Amino acid sequence: MAATATRQAFGDALVKVGSDPRVVVIDGDTKNSTFTELFAEQYPDRFIELGIAENNMLGVAAGLALSGKIPWAATFSTFIVGRLEVVRMSVCYNEANVRIAGTHVGVGIGDDGASQMALEDIAALRALPNMAIVQPCDSIETHHAVEYLTFEHVGPAFLRLTRQKLEDVHQEGYRFVFGKADQLRQGTDVTLIATGALVQEALAAAKALDGEGVSAGVLNIHTIAPLDVDAIVGAARSTGRIVSAEDHNVNGGLGSAVAEAIAEAGIPARLVRVGTRAFGESGSQEELYDRFGLSATHVADAARSLMG
Amino acid sequence: MPVTTTRDTSELREIAKELRVQIIRLLVEAKSGHPGGSLSEIDILTCLYFGAILRYRPDEPSWPERDRFVLSKGHCTPGYYSTLARAGYFPDEWLMTFRKIGSPLQGHPDRTKGPGVEASTGSLGQGISIALGIAIAAKIDDAPWRTYCMVGDGESESGQVWEAVMSAPKFNLDNFCVIVDNNQVQQTEPVEKIMDLAPLADKYRAFNWHVVEIDGHNFDEILAAFDEAAATKGKPTAIIAHTIKGKGVSFMELSPAWHGKAPSAEEGERAIAEILGGTK
């Protein structure tokens, strides 16, 4: 399959799960960016347009969930995190089965620049006790995640989606297991622990390292909360060298989560965190990954720095 | 077991009196909580729960056909819990555990702990959106039940309230009724001084709501307003209830000091004597 943005895969997947009449979709006037317009065309009676008023949008989602609906509220992730207190109180504290899709994450969105780039959403949402955080790395995983979160998951959930296209990492027949890390590649020298758009970068880095005689494993963390601590601790124990990789601030994101897991397990491992440390800016995705140190080259360099 | 309701306003007045006493008792016991807004809302809650407005089954709190009530001004739990206890959702003894460790009666409503609580609230401005979502769900299903939401006047300074007010008419929610407990006083000062909301009724009208303005302590007017809301087609109704914060206890009335402070045992006795004396 051609490279697909996970936001687009999300839109396609919503149409599929929309055959269940309990599914409703809520928009804040970004439906052509989040691809919820696909659902709107198919199920107009269950598509709720609330305009640029995200506090209300998230509260309405909670009310719908409390009434037995399965609501998906979707907009740019940064606008969701901007309404953190509504997510905290109306959604999470109410134990409302709201599914929130946050698109346009990371510097990977490109030209639009810093104001639209969510680089702190994982950090903020990770502090909410019952919020599940899922970030798929390709189209196939997105379809599985949407299906799981729609029909099986109990409690609030957040799905983190890219604007840019991502290569398919998985094949048809891939089995997505919520809360379980996905071992994409075995390695004995170093483990690259990546999420979302950085998974394909980590795979490319592992390939480059292989040519240099460095055996790098790749762990895809599609579920950031609850974290598969056993898989991370296991990797730290077996390779002793870890690189975390994410298009998000290293503070509070996957890098922090990995550091916490390793430290609490008392494993003597070394860690380098690849991720952002500043606000984003305008540019192409490739230029920005280069500038912000997120490309495969940077992930490989981070691994090399541990090999001395 | 069906709830005993009445349209006799003298009976409703007696129930409200009983609930006011309960509010004072549980506040004295808890040593903290919000008397002012509980006393201003209680005549409306009395009509809603005991005046045959709200359809509910206390022995079956999740009855699918029930009407929903969301207390958006979540700090006014003393009035809310006293009402729910009298309605039969839980025993009166629970009221004496209010705000204490392990109690289902949290300082602010928690739907996962207290039976009869439709939504957890307490962060002002949010409950109205939750209630709106509940009303939209009913509309999607063409369900017969109605959704009521009580909002504070001070709370109406929150932008989210107006996001919800702006959006409700779009969905022709004639199953949705917001009651503004316009009690004139907020935590530190009169509402008028903090942020004047006048003309509040005009604001709702401008957003295309059906608006009814009433004296929120007049039982005939409260019941009539709810009936009018139920009969209104095609748009949501806002009942702007002009009330008095602390109503029924002279030393608490319209005083910001009694927004979030419990009476001492002695003050409680004075308050109860006044309520039972029925002078106010």
PDB file of C-alpha atoms in Angstrom, chain B:
ATOM      1  CA  MET B   1     -41.037   2.441  44.221  1.00  0.00           C
ATOM      2  CA  PRO B   2     -42.563   5.559  42.686  1.00  0.00           C
ATOM      3  CA  VAL B   3     -41.581   8.917  44.118  1.00  0.00           C
ATOM      4  CA  THR B   4     -44.368  10.838  45.792  1.00  0.00           C
ATOM      5  CA  THR B   5     -44.781  14.104  43.970  1.00  0.00           C
ATOM      6  CA  THR B   6     -47.190  16.949  44.353  1.00  0.00           C
ATOM      7  CA  ARG B   7     -48.354  20.042  42.532  1.00  0.00           C
ATOM      8  CA  ASP B   8     -49.598  21.582  45.737  1.00  0.00           C
ATOM      9  CA  THR B   9     -47.314  24.543  46.301  1.00  0.00           C
ATOM     10  CA  SER B  10     -47.897  24.623  50.047  1.00  0.00           C
ATOM     11  CA  GLU B  11     -46.692  21.025  50.216  1.00  0.00           C
ATOM     12  CA  LEU B  12     -43.700  21.872  48.026  1.00  0.00           C
ATOM     13  CA  ARG B  13     -42.927  24.807  50.305  1.00  0.00           C
ATOM     14  CA  GLU B  14     -42.850  22.419  53.275  1.00  0.00           C
ATOM     15  CA  ILE B  15     -40.513  20.071  51.416  1.00  0.00           C
ATOM     16  CA  ALA B  16     -38.182  22.956  50.568  1.00  0.00           C
ATOM     17  CA  LYS B  17     -38.195  24.001  54.216  1.00  0.00           C
ATOM     18  CA  GLU B  18     -37.253  20.467  55.238  1.00  0.00           C
ATOM     19  CA  LEU B  19     -34.440  20.433  52.672  1.00  0.00           C
ATOM     20  CA  ARG B  20     -33.109  23.786  53.856  1.00  0.00           C
ATOM     21  CA  VAL B  21     -32.857  22.371  57.355  1.00  0.00           C
ATOM     22  CA  GLN B  22     -31.051  19.336  55.959  1.00  0.00           C
ATOM     23  CA  ILE B  23     -28.591  21.604  54.106  1.00  0.00           C
ATOM     24  CA  ILE B  24     -27.704  23.407  57.331  1.00  0.00           C
ATOM     25  CA  ARG B  25     -27.412  20.164  59.299  1.00  0.00           C
ATOM     26  CA  LEU B  26     -25.045  18.515  56.870  1.00  0.00           C
ATOM     27  CA  LEU B  27     -22.927  21.644  56.565  1.00  0.00           C
ATOM     28  CA  VAL B  28     -22.584  21.924  60.330  1.00  0.00           C
ATOM     29  CA  GLU B  29     -21.538  18.275  60.449  1.00  0.00           C
ATOM     30  CA  ALA B  30     -19.101  18.567  57.542  1.00  0.00           C
ATOM     31  CA  LYS B  31     -17.662  21.858  58.822  1.00  0.00           C
ATOM     32  CA  SER B  32     -17.175  22.945  55.212  1.00  0.00           C
ATOM     33  CA  GLY B  33     -19.202  23.361  52.039  1.00  0.00           C
ATOM     34  CA  HIS B  34     -21.362  25.849  50.168  1.00  0.00           C
ATOM     35  CA  PRO B  35     -24.548  27.102  51.846  1.00  0.00           C
ATOM     36  CA  GLY B  36     -25.328  30.200  49.752  1.00  0.00           C
ATOM     37  CA  GLY B  37     -25.894  28.572  46.369  1.00  0.00           C
ATOM     38  CA  SER B  38     -27.536  25.536  47.964  1.00  0.00           C
ATOM     39  CA  LEU B  39     -30.168  27.711  49.608  1.00  0.00           C
ATOM     40  CA  SER B  40     -30.776  29.668  46.398  1.00  0.00           C
ATOM     41  CA  GLU B  41     -31.240  26.584  44.224  1.00  0.00           C
ATOM     42  CA  ILE B  42     -33.348  24.514  46.587  1.00  0.00           C
ATOM     43  CA  ASP B  43     -36.834  25.764  45.666  1.00  0.00           C
ATOM     44  CA  ILE B  44     -36.085  24.945  42.023  1.00  0.00           C
ATOM     45  CA  LEU B  45     -34.679  21.504  42.871  1.00  0.00           C
ATOM     46  CA  THR B  46     -37.745  20.875  45.031  1.00  0.00           C
ATOM     47  CA  CYS B  47     -40.060  21.545  42.091  1.00  0.00           C
ATOM     48  CA  LEU B  48     -37.892  19.531  39.724  1.00  0.00           C
ATOM     49  CA  TYR B  49     -37.739  16.414  41.910  1.00  0.00           C
ATOM     50  CA  PHE B  50     -40.989  16.611  43.861  1.00  0.00           C
ATOM     51  CA  GLY B  51     -43.233  18.712  41.621  1.00  0.00           C
ATOM     52  CA  ALA B  52     -43.681  15.973  39.010  1.00  0.00           C
ATOM     53  CA  ILE B  53     -41.262  17.568  36.541  1.00  0.00           C
ATOM     54  CA  LEU B  54     -38.311  15.151  36.471  1.00  0.00           C
ATOM     55  CA  ARG B  55     -39.149  11.511  35.689  1.00  0.00           C
ATOM     56  CA  TYR B  56     -36.824   9.191  37.594  1.00  0.00           C
ATOM     57  CA  ARG B  57     -36.674   5.959  39.562  1.00  0.00           C
ATOM     58  CA  PRO B  58     -34.456   6.158  42.639  1.00  0.00           C
ATOM     59  CA  ASP B  59     -34.431   2.358  42.956  1.00  0.00           C
ATOM     60  CA  GLU B  60     -33.286   2.133  39.327  1.00  0.00           C
ATOM     61  CA  PRO B  61     -30.883   5.080  38.930  1.00  0.00           C
ATOM     62  CA  SER B  62     -29.852   3.999  35.408  1.00  0.00           C
ATOM     63  CA  TRP B  63     -33.433   3.596  34.142  1.00  0.00           C
ATOM     64  CA  PRO B  64     -32.888   4.333  30.428  1.00  0.00           C
ATOM     65  CA  GLU B  65     -36.057   6.422  30.085  1.00  0.00           C
ATOM     66  CA  ARG B  66     -35.262   8.717  33.015  1.00  0.00           C
ATOM     67  CA  ASP B  67     -34.957  12.450  32.583  1.00  0.00           C
ATOM     68  CA  ARG B  68     -31.431  13.673  33.225  1.00  0.00           C
ATOM     69  CA  PHE B  69     -30.382  16.487  35.543  1.00  0.00           C
ATOM     70  CA  VAL B  70     -26.844  17.875  35.570  1.00  0.00           C
ATOM     71  CA  LEU B  71     -25.739  20.260  38.307  1.00  0.00           C
ATOM     72  CA  SER B  72     -23.242  22.394  36.429  1.00  0.00           C
ATOM     73  CA  LYS B  73     -22.684  24.625  39.480  1.00  0.00           C
ATOM     74  CA  GLY B  74     -21.147  21.599  41.118  1.00  0.00           C
ATOM     75  CA  HIS B  75     -20.169  23.178  44.414  1.00  0.00           C
ATOM     76  CA  CYS B  76     -23.828  23.374  45.472  1.00  0.00           C
ATOM     77  CA  THR B  77     -23.878  19.756  46.611  1.00  0.00           C
ATOM     78  CA  PRO B  78     -25.515  20.338  50.014  1.00  0.00           C
ATOM     79  CA  GLY B  79     -28.757  21.252  48.242  1.00  0.00           C
ATOM     80  CA  TYR B  80     -28.317  18.592  45.590  1.00  0.00           C
ATOM     81  CA  TYR B  81     -27.510  15.717  47.955  1.00  0.00           C
ATOM     82  CA  SER B  82     -30.317  16.685  50.354  1.00  0.00           C
ATOM     83  CA  THR B  83     -32.701  16.522  47.396  1.00  0.00           C
ATOM     84  CA  LEU B  84     -31.363  13.174  46.173  1.00  0.00           C
ATOM     85  CA  ALA B  85     -31.623  11.692  49.673  1.00  0.00           C
ATOM     86  CA  ARG B  86     -35.218  12.826  50.021  1.00  0.00           C
ATOM     87  CA  ALA B  87     -35.967  11.445  46.575  1.00  0.00           C
ATOM     88  CA  GLY B  88     -34.768   8.075  47.832  1.00  0.00           C
ATOM     89  CA  TYR B  89     -31.477   7.588  46.042  1.00  0.00           C
ATOM     90  CA  PHE B  90     -29.674   6.993  49.320  1.00  0.00           C
ATOM     91  CA  PRO B  91     -30.460   7.133  53.059  1.00  0.00           C
ATOM     92  CA  ASP B  92     -30.467  10.429  54.938  1.00  0.00           C
ATOM     93  CA  GLU B  93     -27.628   9.124  57.129  1.00  0.00           C
ATOM     94  CA  TRP B  94     -25.279   9.435  54.176  1.00  0.00           C
ATOM     95  CA  LEU B  95     -25.698  13.200  54.341  1.00  0.00           C
ATOM     96  CA  MET B  96     -23.753  13.237  57.577  1.00  0.00           C
ATOM     97  CA  THR B  97     -20.735  11.725  55.759  1.00  0.00           C
ATOM     98  CA  PHE B  98     -20.574  14.617  53.273  1.00  0.00           C
ATOM     99  CA  ARG B  99     -16.955  15.590  52.501  1.00  0.00           C
ATOM    100  CA  LYS B 100     -15.568  12.979  54.881  1.00  0.00           C
ATOM    101  CA  ILE B 101     -12.962  10.406  53.884  1.00  0.00           C
ATOM    102  CA  GLY B 102     -14.422   7.480  51.983  1.00  0.00           C
ATOM    103  CA  SER B 103     -17.852   9.077  51.567  1.00  0.00           C
ATOM    104  CA  PRO B 104     -19.750   8.668  48.295  1.00  0.00           C
ATOM    105  CA  LEU B 105     -20.838  12.257  48.841  1.00  0.00           C
ATOM    106  CA  GLN B 106     -17.764  14.067  47.629  1.00  0.00           C
ATOM    107  CA  GLY B 107     -17.381  17.826  47.994  1.00  0.00           C
ATOM    108  CA  HIS B 108     -18.416  18.119  44.359  1.00  0.00           C
ATOM    109  CA  PRO B 109     -20.698  15.626  42.577  1.00  0.00           C
ATOM    110  CA  ASP B 110     -19.062  12.358  41.506  1.00  0.00           C
ATOM    111  CA  ARG B 111     -21.252  10.221  39.296  1.00  0.00           C
ATOM    112  CA  THR B 112     -19.156   7.120  39.950  1.00  0.00           C
ATOM    113  CA  LYS B 113     -19.772   7.337  43.715  1.00  0.00           C
ATOM    114  CA  GLY B 114     -23.124   8.957  44.410  1.00  0.00           C
ATOM    115  CA  PRO B 115     -26.295   7.266  43.088  1.00  0.00           C
ATOM    116  CA  GLY B 116     -28.524   9.668  41.183  1.00  0.00           C
ATOM    117  CA  VAL B 117     -25.621  11.869  40.129  1.00  0.00           C
ATOM    118  CA  GLU B 118     -25.720  12.089  36.348  1.00  0.00           C
ATOM    119  CA  ALA B 119     -22.354  13.777  35.746  1.00  0.00           C
ATOM    120  CA  SER B 120     -19.304  14.613  37.785  1.00  0.00           C
ATOM    121  CA  THR B 121     -18.921  18.366  37.854  1.00  0.00           C
ATOM    122  CA  GLY B 122     -17.249  21.073  39.887  1.00  0.00           C
ATOM    123  CA  SER B 123     -15.055  22.773  37.361  1.00  0.00           C
ATOM    124  CA  LEU B 124     -17.394  25.599  36.447  1.00  0.00           C
ATOM    125  CA  GLY B 125     -18.605  25.936  32.875  1.00  0.00           C
ATOM    126  CA  GLN B 126     -18.272  22.265  31.996  1.00  0.00           C
ATOM    127  CA  GLY B 127     -21.535  20.686  33.154  1.00  0.00           C
ATOM    128  CA  ILE B 128     -23.640  22.527  30.590  1.00  0.00           C
ATOM    129  CA  SER B 129     -21.635  20.979  27.735  1.00  0.00           C
ATOM    130  CA  ILE B 130     -22.007  17.504  29.212  1.00  0.00           C
ATOM    131  CA  ALA B 131     -25.751  18.091  29.549  1.00  0.00           C
ATOM    132  CA  LEU B 132     -25.834  19.331  25.970  1.00  0.00           C
ATOM    133  CA  GLY B 133     -24.157  16.122  24.812  1.00  0.00           C
ATOM    134  CA  ILE B 134     -26.754  14.111  26.736  1.00  0.00           C
ATOM    135  CA  ALA B 135     -29.574  16.079  25.068  1.00  0.00           C
ATOM    136  CA  ILE B 136     -28.022  15.566  21.615  1.00  0.00           C
ATOM    137  CA  ALA B 137     -27.800  11.822  22.292  1.00  0.00           C
ATOM    138  CA  ALA B 138     -31.533  11.764  23.058  1.00  0.00           C
ATOM    139  CA  LYS B 139     -32.260  13.744  19.907  1.00  0.00           C
ATOM    140  CA  ILE B 140     -30.235  11.327  17.747  1.00  0.00           C
ATOM    141  CA  ASP B 141     -32.282   8.437  19.146  1.00  0.00           C
ATOM    142  CA  ASP B 142     -35.543  10.375  19.117  1.00  0.00           C
ATOM    143  CA  ALA B 143     -35.828   9.380  22.784  1.00  0.00           C
ATOM    144  CA  PRO B 144     -38.641  10.865  24.877  1.00  0.00           C
ATOM    145  CA  TRP B 145     -36.637  11.815  27.944  1.00  0.00           C
ATOM    146  CA  ARG B 146     -35.561  15.359  28.725  1.00  0.00           C
ATOM    147  CA  THR B 147     -32.327  16.896  29.975  1.00  0.00           C
ATOM    148  CA  TYR B 148     -32.155  19.641  32.598  1.00  0.00           C
ATOM    149  CA  CYS B 149     -29.073  21.539  33.631  1.00  0.00           C
ATOM    150  CA  MET B 150     -28.608  24.099  36.377  1.00  0.00           C
ATOM    151  CA  VAL B 151     -25.988  26.771  35.762  1.00  0.00           C
ATOM    152  CA  GLY B 152     -24.841  29.472  38.161  1.00  0.00           C
ATOM    153  CA  ASP B 153     -24.789  33.144  37.301  1.00  0.00           C
ATOM    154  CA  GLY B 154     -21.163  33.491  38.381  1.00  0.00           C
ATOM    155  CA  GLU B 155     -20.438  30.354  36.379  1.00  0.00           C
ATOM    156  CA  SER B 156     -21.822  32.123  33.326  1.00  0.00           C
ATOM    157  CA  GLU B 157     -18.648  34.203  33.197  1.00  0.00           C
ATOM    158  CA  SER B 158     -16.970  31.104  31.785  1.00  0.00           C
ATOM    159  CA  GLY B 159     -16.504  31.056  28.015  1.00  0.00           C
ATOM    160  CA  GLN B 160     -17.488  27.416  27.766  1.00  0.00           C
ATOM    161  CA  VAL B 161     -21.006  28.252  28.966  1.00  0.00           C
ATOM    162  CA  TRP B 162     -21.424  30.478  25.926  1.00  0.00           C
ATOM    163  CA  GLU B 163     -19.955  27.889  23.579  1.00  0.00           C
ATOM    164  CA  ALA B 164     -22.703  25.569  24.785  1.00  0.00           C
ATOM    165  CA  VAL B 165     -25.398  28.269  24.668  1.00  0.00           C
ATOM    166  CA  MET B 166     -24.323  29.153  21.120  1.00  0.00           C
ATOM    167  CA  SER B 167     -24.501  25.571  19.928  1.00  0.00           C
ATOM    168  CA  ALA B 168     -27.675  24.139  21.515  1.00  0.00           C
ATOM    169  CA  PRO B 169     -30.226  25.888  19.238  1.00  0.00           C
ATOM    170  CA  LYS B 170     -28.448  24.500  16.147  1.00  0.00           C
ATOM    171  CA  PHE B 171     -29.730  21.054  17.100  1.00  0.00           C
ATOM    172  CA  ASN B 172     -33.337  22.165  17.787  1.00  0.00           C
ATOM    173  CA  LEU B 173     -33.057  20.782  21.283  1.00  0.00           C
ATOM    174  CA  ASP B 174     -36.553  21.236  22.662  1.00  0.00           C
ATOM    175  CA  ASN B 175     -35.644  18.376  25.019  1.00  0.00           C
ATOM    176  CA  PHE B 176     -33.086  20.609  26.752  1.00  0.00           C
ATOM    177  CA  CYS B 177     -33.778  23.052  29.575  1.00  0.00           C
ATOM    178  CA  VAL B 178     -31.157  25.193  31.297  1.00  0.00           C
ATOM    179  CA  ILE B 179     -31.978  26.850  34.585  1.00  0.00           C
ATOM    180  CA  VAL B 180     -29.798  29.771  35.584  1.00  0.00           C
ATOM    181  CA  ASP B 181     -29.730  30.150  39.348  1.00  0.00           C
ATOM    182  CA  ASN B 182     -29.310  33.895  39.158  1.00  0.00           C
ATOM    183  CA  ASN B 183     -28.526  34.365  42.839  1.00  0.00           C
ATOM    184  CA  GLN B 184     -26.576  37.609  42.344  1.00  0.00           C
ATOM    185  CA  VAL B 185     -23.522  36.748  44.394  1.00  0.00           C
ATOM    186  CA  GLN B 186     -20.372  34.780  43.650  1.00  0.00           C
ATOM    187  CA  GLN B 187     -17.383  33.691  45.702  1.00  0.00           C
ATOM    188  CA  THR B 188     -15.878  37.037  46.584  1.00  0.00           C
ATOM    189  CA  GLU B 189     -18.306  39.752  45.506  1.00  0.00           C
ATOM    190  CA  PRO B 190     -21.676  40.441  43.870  1.00  0.00           C
ATOM    191  CA  VAL B 191     -21.809  39.158  40.279  1.00  0.00           C
ATOM    192  CA  GLU B 192     -22.696  42.635  39.085  1.00  0.00           C
ATOM    193  CA  LYS B 193     -19.414  43.914  40.465  1.00  0.00           C
ATOM    194  CA  ILE B 194     -17.190  41.027  39.318  1.00  0.00           C
ATOM    195  CA  MET B 195     -18.608  40.865  35.797  1.00  0.00           C
ATOM    196  CA  ASP B 196     -22.058  42.233  35.074  1.00  0.00           C
ATOM    197  CA  LEU B 197     -24.028  39.663  33.085  1.00  0.00           C
ATOM    198  CA  ALA B 198     -27.049  41.862  32.421  1.00  0.00           C
ATOM    199  CA  PRO B 199     -29.063  41.584  30.288  1.00  0.00           C
ATOM    200  CA  LEU B 200     -28.767  37.840  30.776  1.00  0.00           C
ATOM    201  CA  ALA B 201     -32.176  36.914  29.356  1.00  0.00           C
ATOM    202  CA  ASP B 202     -31.476  38.974  26.243  1.00  0.00           C
ATOM    203  CA  LYS B 203     -28.209  37.141  25.753  1.00  0.00           C
ATOM    204  CA  TYR B 204     -29.998  33.791  25.689  1.00  0.00           C
ATOM    205  CA  ARG B 205     -32.679  35.226  23.389  1.00  0.00           C
ATOM    206  CA  ALA B 206     -30.011  36.518  21.025  1.00  0.00           C
ATOM    207  CA  PHE B 207     -28.656  32.959  20.820  1.00  0.00           C
ATOM    208  CA  ASN B 208     -32.158  31.850  19.792  1.00  0.00           C
ATOM    209  CA  TRP B 209     -33.275  30.214  23.018  1.00  0.00           C
ATOM    210  CA  HIS B 210     -36.802  30.289  24.359  1.00  0.00           C
ATOM    211  CA  VAL B 211     -36.454  32.279  27.578  1.00  0.00           C
ATOM    212  CA  VAL B 212     -38.636  32.391  30.677  1.00  0.00           C
ATOM    213  CA  GLU B 213     -37.801  34.785  33.516  1.00  0.00           C
ATOM    214  CA  ILE B 214     -39.136  33.917  36.933  1.00  0.00           C
ATOM    215  CA  ASP B 215     -38.828  34.495  40.636  1.00  0.00           C
ATOM    216  CA  GLY B 216     -36.872  31.377  41.538  1.00  0.00           C
ATOM    217  CA  HIS B 217     -38.467  31.228  44.972  1.00  0.00           C
ATOM    218  CA  ASN B 218     -42.061  31.355  43.711  1.00  0.00           C
ATOM    219  CA  PHE B 219     -43.319  27.786  43.346  1.00  0.00           C
ATOM    220  CA  ASP B 220     -46.147  28.635  40.972  1.00  0.00           C
ATOM    221  CA  GLU B 221     -43.745  30.432  38.677  1.00  0.00           C
ATOM    222  CA  ILE B 222     -41.147  27.628  38.830  1.00  0.00           C
ATOM    223  CA  LEU B 223     -43.681  24.918  37.958  1.00  0.00           C
ATOM    224  CA  ALA B 224     -45.185  27.027  35.177  1.00  0.00           C
ATOM    225  CA  ALA B 225     -41.752  27.681  33.707  1.00  0.00           C
ATOM    226  CA  PHE B 226     -40.927  23.974  33.599  1.00  0.00           C
ATOM    227  CA  ASP B 227     -44.287  23.264  31.962  1.00  0.00           C
ATOM    228  CA  GLU B 228     -43.646  25.982  29.414  1.00  0.00           C
ATOM    229  CA  ALA B 229     -40.211  24.535  28.664  1.00  0.00           C
ATOM    230  CA  ALA B 230     -41.693  21.088  28.091  1.00  0.00           C
ATOM    231  CA  ALA B 231     -44.322  22.534  25.765  1.00  0.00           C
ATOM    232  CA  THR B 232     -41.852  24.589  23.722  1.00  0.00           C
ATOM    233  CA  LYS B 233     -41.024  23.049  20.358  1.00  0.00           C
ATOM    234  CA  GLY B 234     -37.984  23.440  18.158  1.00  0.00           C
ATOM    235  CA  LYS B 235     -35.654  25.230  20.553  1.00  0.00           C
ATOM    236  CA  PRO B 236     -34.109  24.817  23.986  1.00  0.00           C
ATOM    237  CA  THR B 237     -35.483  26.763  26.935  1.00  0.00           C
ATOM    238  CA  ALA B 238     -33.531  28.861  29.407  1.00  0.00           C
ATOM    239  CA  ILE B 239     -35.247  29.593  32.699  1.00  0.00           C
ATOM    240  CA  ILE B 240     -33.619  32.650  34.202  1.00  0.00           C
ATOM    241  CA  ALA B 241     -34.495  32.189  37.848  1.00  0.00           C
ATOM    242  CA  HIS B 242     -33.994  35.314  39.912  1.00  0.00           C
ATOM    243  CA  THR B 243     -32.988  34.038  43.311  1.00  0.00           C
ATOM    244  CA  ILE B 244     -31.339  35.165  46.511  1.00  0.00           C
ATOM    245  CA  LYS B 245     -28.094  33.576  47.554  1.00  0.00           C
ATOM    246  CA  GLY B 246     -28.527  32.156  51.054  1.00  0.00           C
ATOM    247  CA  LYS B 247     -32.327  32.423  50.778  1.00  0.00           C
ATOM    248  CA  GLY B 248     -34.131  31.622  54.006  1.00  0.00           C
ATOM    249  CA  VAL B 249     -31.332  32.417  56.441  1.00  0.00           C
ATOM    250  CA  SER B 250     -31.204  36.173  56.974  1.00  0.00           C
ATOM    251  CA  PHE B 251     -27.555  36.411  57.959  1.00  0.00           C
ATOM    252  CA  MET B 252     -26.495  34.463  54.888  1.00  0.00           C
ATOM    253  CA  GLU B 253     -28.637  36.231  52.311  1.00  0.00           C
ATOM    254  CA  LEU B 254     -26.726  37.976  49.526  1.00  0.00           C
ATOM    255  CA  SER B 255     -23.494  37.698  51.470  1.00  0.00           C
ATOM    256  CA  PRO B 256     -20.362  36.506  49.644  1.00  0.00           C
ATOM    257  CA  ALA B 257     -19.030  35.397  53.048  1.00  0.00           C
ATOM    258  CA  TRP B 258     -21.527  32.503  52.972  1.00  0.00           C
ATOM    259  CA  HIS B 259     -20.584  31.287  49.510  1.00  0.00           C
ATOM    260  CA  GLY B 260     -18.265  28.563  50.753  1.00  0.00           C
ATOM    261  CA  LYS B 261     -18.289  28.521  54.527  1.00  0.00           C
ATOM    262  CA  ALA B 262     -20.126  26.156  56.854  1.00  0.00           C
ATOM    263  CA  PRO B 263     -22.081  27.545  59.797  1.00  0.00           C
ATOM    264  CA  SER B 264     -20.885  26.726  63.303  1.00  0.00           C
ATOM    265  CA  ALA B 265     -23.187  24.627  65.484  1.00  0.00           C
ATOM    266  CA  GLU B 266     -24.594  27.774  67.049  1.00  0.00           C
ATOM    267  CA  GLU B 267     -25.066  29.529  63.717  1.00  0.00           C
ATOM    268  CA  GLY B 268     -26.672  26.360  62.400  1.00  0.00           C
ATOM    269  CA  GLU B 269     -29.216  26.368  65.222  1.00  0.00           C
ATOM    270  CA  ARG B 270     -30.087  29.977  64.536  1.00  0.00           C
ATOM    271  CA  ALA B 271     -30.418  29.228  60.827  1.00  0.00           C
ATOM    272  CA  ILE B 272     -32.682  26.237  61.418  1.00  0.00           C
ATOM    273  CA  ALA B 273     -34.867  28.167  63.842  1.00  0.00           C
ATOM    274  CA  GLU B 274     -35.300  30.845  61.223  1.00  0.00           C
ATOM    275  CA  ILE B 275     -36.094  28.350  58.473  1.00  0.00           C
ATOM    276  CA  LEU B 276     -38.652  26.537  60.611  1.00  0.00           C
ATOM    277  CA  GLY B 277     -40.069  29.831  61.798  1.00  0.00           C
ATOM    278  CA  GLY B 278     -40.836  30.443  58.166  1.00  0.00           C
ATOM    279  CA  THR B 279     -40.333  34.159  58.436  1.00  0.00           C
ATOM    280  CA  LYS B 280     -38.357  34.320  55.221  1.00  0.00           C
TER     281      LYS B 280
END
